[in-house]
């Protein structure tokens, strides 16, 4: 059997973060009709942070949060746990789409991160946060040149960045694939254990802040009830709420505007068993440096260490959009993607040939055409949503939650007047154009990665339409 298949042989199909030893008891589902002031649908970061911030702004707010399975079962409890300051999927996307508001968005991102970390501290939530910064590594000399240009731009902008050339980068992470590294060590970017964050927030909301949380409760539909309220029909009962926040991200929505704003893109990860000291010595990572890493290509891998020195490894070519399928549970498990990830892992770290993988899993990324959050509001300010963070939602979802509750009238500020909030996101085209478009784009991005980043005609055409994507 090939080495990468052998290494995967005993991997369990479950997110590494969903450790049964620490998973909290499920809360009861809705089993009768209810009333509340604010109903939040979705128990991921957006829903949880929305409840938290609504309570901070109005402590007597009467809030119900419902989740169709369990808290942290969506992208939030399955992601890579890279916590970044950006609200817009990175500086390139900001410059491309929101240049007028770039400075303000950067400041808001820093404020969001600060408040997020303060909340963890205030409530003693142990999300295993580790301040690592973010490090991009170049996989060929061409990409190293482009990365060095980024470094120079960052220096010119006064950012706290460190450049590693081919010789020095391998002292940080010893891989034959790596040609250079750019480490952004300013700010508070780092890594967390995402399920611990979800469950920590859940505990505080329920036990300290009096939010009613119901799990195993699926929303079937929501509609206005006269001019004053909304009516949400759930499995188990009807909830009458003054206001509703949809925090359902990639999941199929009964609300057309949400449905057209996001497509579900599946992303897969694998995790190793804890590495021994001697194995860490072989890769020079984990002892002298604990970078959170991504390779500097469009279809990038993201990889990091956990507290117990496992490596989680995801992304790359193991990202899928399935034709006209919406959300289907069967795509959560994709053996071919795990195998591809394992093969690529050993290309990056050939010296770890005795390492085994303990976990393999998938999750759904809500991808919008602007590659960052899409907020919205309807029914005279009684229904709002924040969805579509694409690959950068761990930090940004707290800000998406803030926008969502402000749109519903919880101590609104002028941020909801920014173009970032009021401008429309282009809807996704219907099938089969959607599938063809995604397919073409993925292929074009992979080709650009092979050609030292040179964008072909299709990517230039998308750039012209305002639909371009770069790392
Ligand atoms: C594999 C993977 C890796 C990622 N890695 C990173 C990373 O390292 N860093 C980063 O910044 N971002 C990352 N992301 C993106 C990030 O995880 C998401 O943007 C973020 O978690 C979105 O949070 P959310 O609460 O909006 O959505 P979710 O966590 O998806 O929550 C939505 C919830 O709504 C519930 N729901 C849906 N429909 C209904 C209904 N009808 N009734 C009741 N409940 C419903 C779902 O069950 C789900 O729990 C990753 C995503 C994936 C999938």
Short mmCIF file of N, CA and C in Angstrom, two decimals, residues 37 53-54 56-59 243 402-416:
data_model
loop_
_atom_site.label_atom_id
_atom_site.label_comp_id
_atom_site.label_asym_id
_atom_site.label_seq_id
_atom_site.Cartn_x
_atom_site.Cartn_y
_atom_site.Cartn_z
N UNK A 37 -38.01 38.16 21.87
CA UNK A 37 -37.75 39.43 21.19
C UNK A 37 -36.87 39.19 19.96
N UNK A 53 -23.33 39.78 21.64
CA UNK A 53 -23.26 41.24 21.47
C UNK A 53 -24.62 41.90 21.67
N UNK A 54 -25.70 41.19 21.34
CA UNK A 54 -27.03 41.77 21.61
C UNK A 54 -27.21 41.91 23.12
N UNK A 56 -24.76 42.29 25.29
CA UNK A 56 -23.88 43.36 25.78
C UNK A 56 -24.55 44.71 25.58
N UNK A 57 -25.27 44.84 24.46
CA UNK A 57 -25.89 46.13 24.16
C UNK A 57 -27.22 46.30 24.88
N UNK A 58 -27.90 45.19 25.12
CA UNK A 58 -29.20 45.28 25.80
C UNK A 58 -29.33 44.05 26.72
N UNK A 59 -28.85 44.19 27.96
CA UNK A 59 -28.78 43.01 28.84
C UNK A 59 -30.12 42.32 29.08
N UNK A 243 -37.89 40.09 16.11
CA UNK A 243 -36.84 40.19 15.09
C UNK A 243 -36.16 38.84 14.91
N UNK A 402 -22.12 41.49 14.58
CA UNK A 402 -22.35 42.88 15.02
C UNK A 402 -23.21 43.62 13.99
N UNK A 403 -22.85 43.46 12.71
CA UNK A 403 -23.63 44.15 11.68
C UNK A 403 -25.07 43.64 11.69
N UNK A 404 -25.22 42.34 11.82
CA UNK A 404 -26.56 41.74 11.84
C UNK A 404 -27.43 42.35 12.94
N UNK A 405 -26.89 42.42 14.15
CA UNK A 405 -27.76 42.94 15.23
C UNK A 405 -27.95 44.45 15.11
N UNK A 406 -26.96 45.14 14.56
CA UNK A 406 -27.17 46.59 14.37
C UNK A 406 -28.26 46.83 13.32
N UNK A 407 -28.28 46.00 12.29
CA UNK A 407 -29.33 46.15 11.27
C UNK A 407 -30.71 45.89 11.88
N UNK A 408 -30.74 45.13 12.95
CA UNK A 408 -32.01 44.85 13.63
C UNK A 408 -32.33 45.89 14.72
N UNK A 409 -31.46 46.87 14.86
CA UNK A 409 -31.77 47.97 15.77
C UNK A 409 -31.11 47.90 17.13
N UNK A 410 -30.17 46.98 17.35
CA UNK A 410 -29.47 46.92 18.64
C UNK A 410 -28.32 47.92 18.62
N UNK A 411 -28.58 49.09 19.20
CA UNK A 411 -27.59 50.18 19.30
C UNK A 411 -26.82 50.38 18.00
N UNK A 412 -27.54 50.69 16.92
CA UNK A 412 -26.85 50.83 15.63
C UNK A 412 -25.84 51.97 15.62
N UNK A 413 -24.76 51.80 14.87
CA UNK A 413 -23.74 52.83 14.70
C UNK A 413 -23.63 53.14 13.21
N UNK A 414 -22.71 54.03 12.88
CA UNK A 414 -22.62 54.37 11.45
C UNK A 414 -21.96 53.27 10.61
N UNK A 415 -21.49 52.19 11.22
CA UNK A 415 -20.88 51.14 10.37
C UNK A 415 -21.92 50.55 9.42
N UNK A 416 -23.19 50.60 9.81
CA UNK A 416 -24.17 49.99 8.89
C UNK A 416 -24.51 50.92 7.72
#
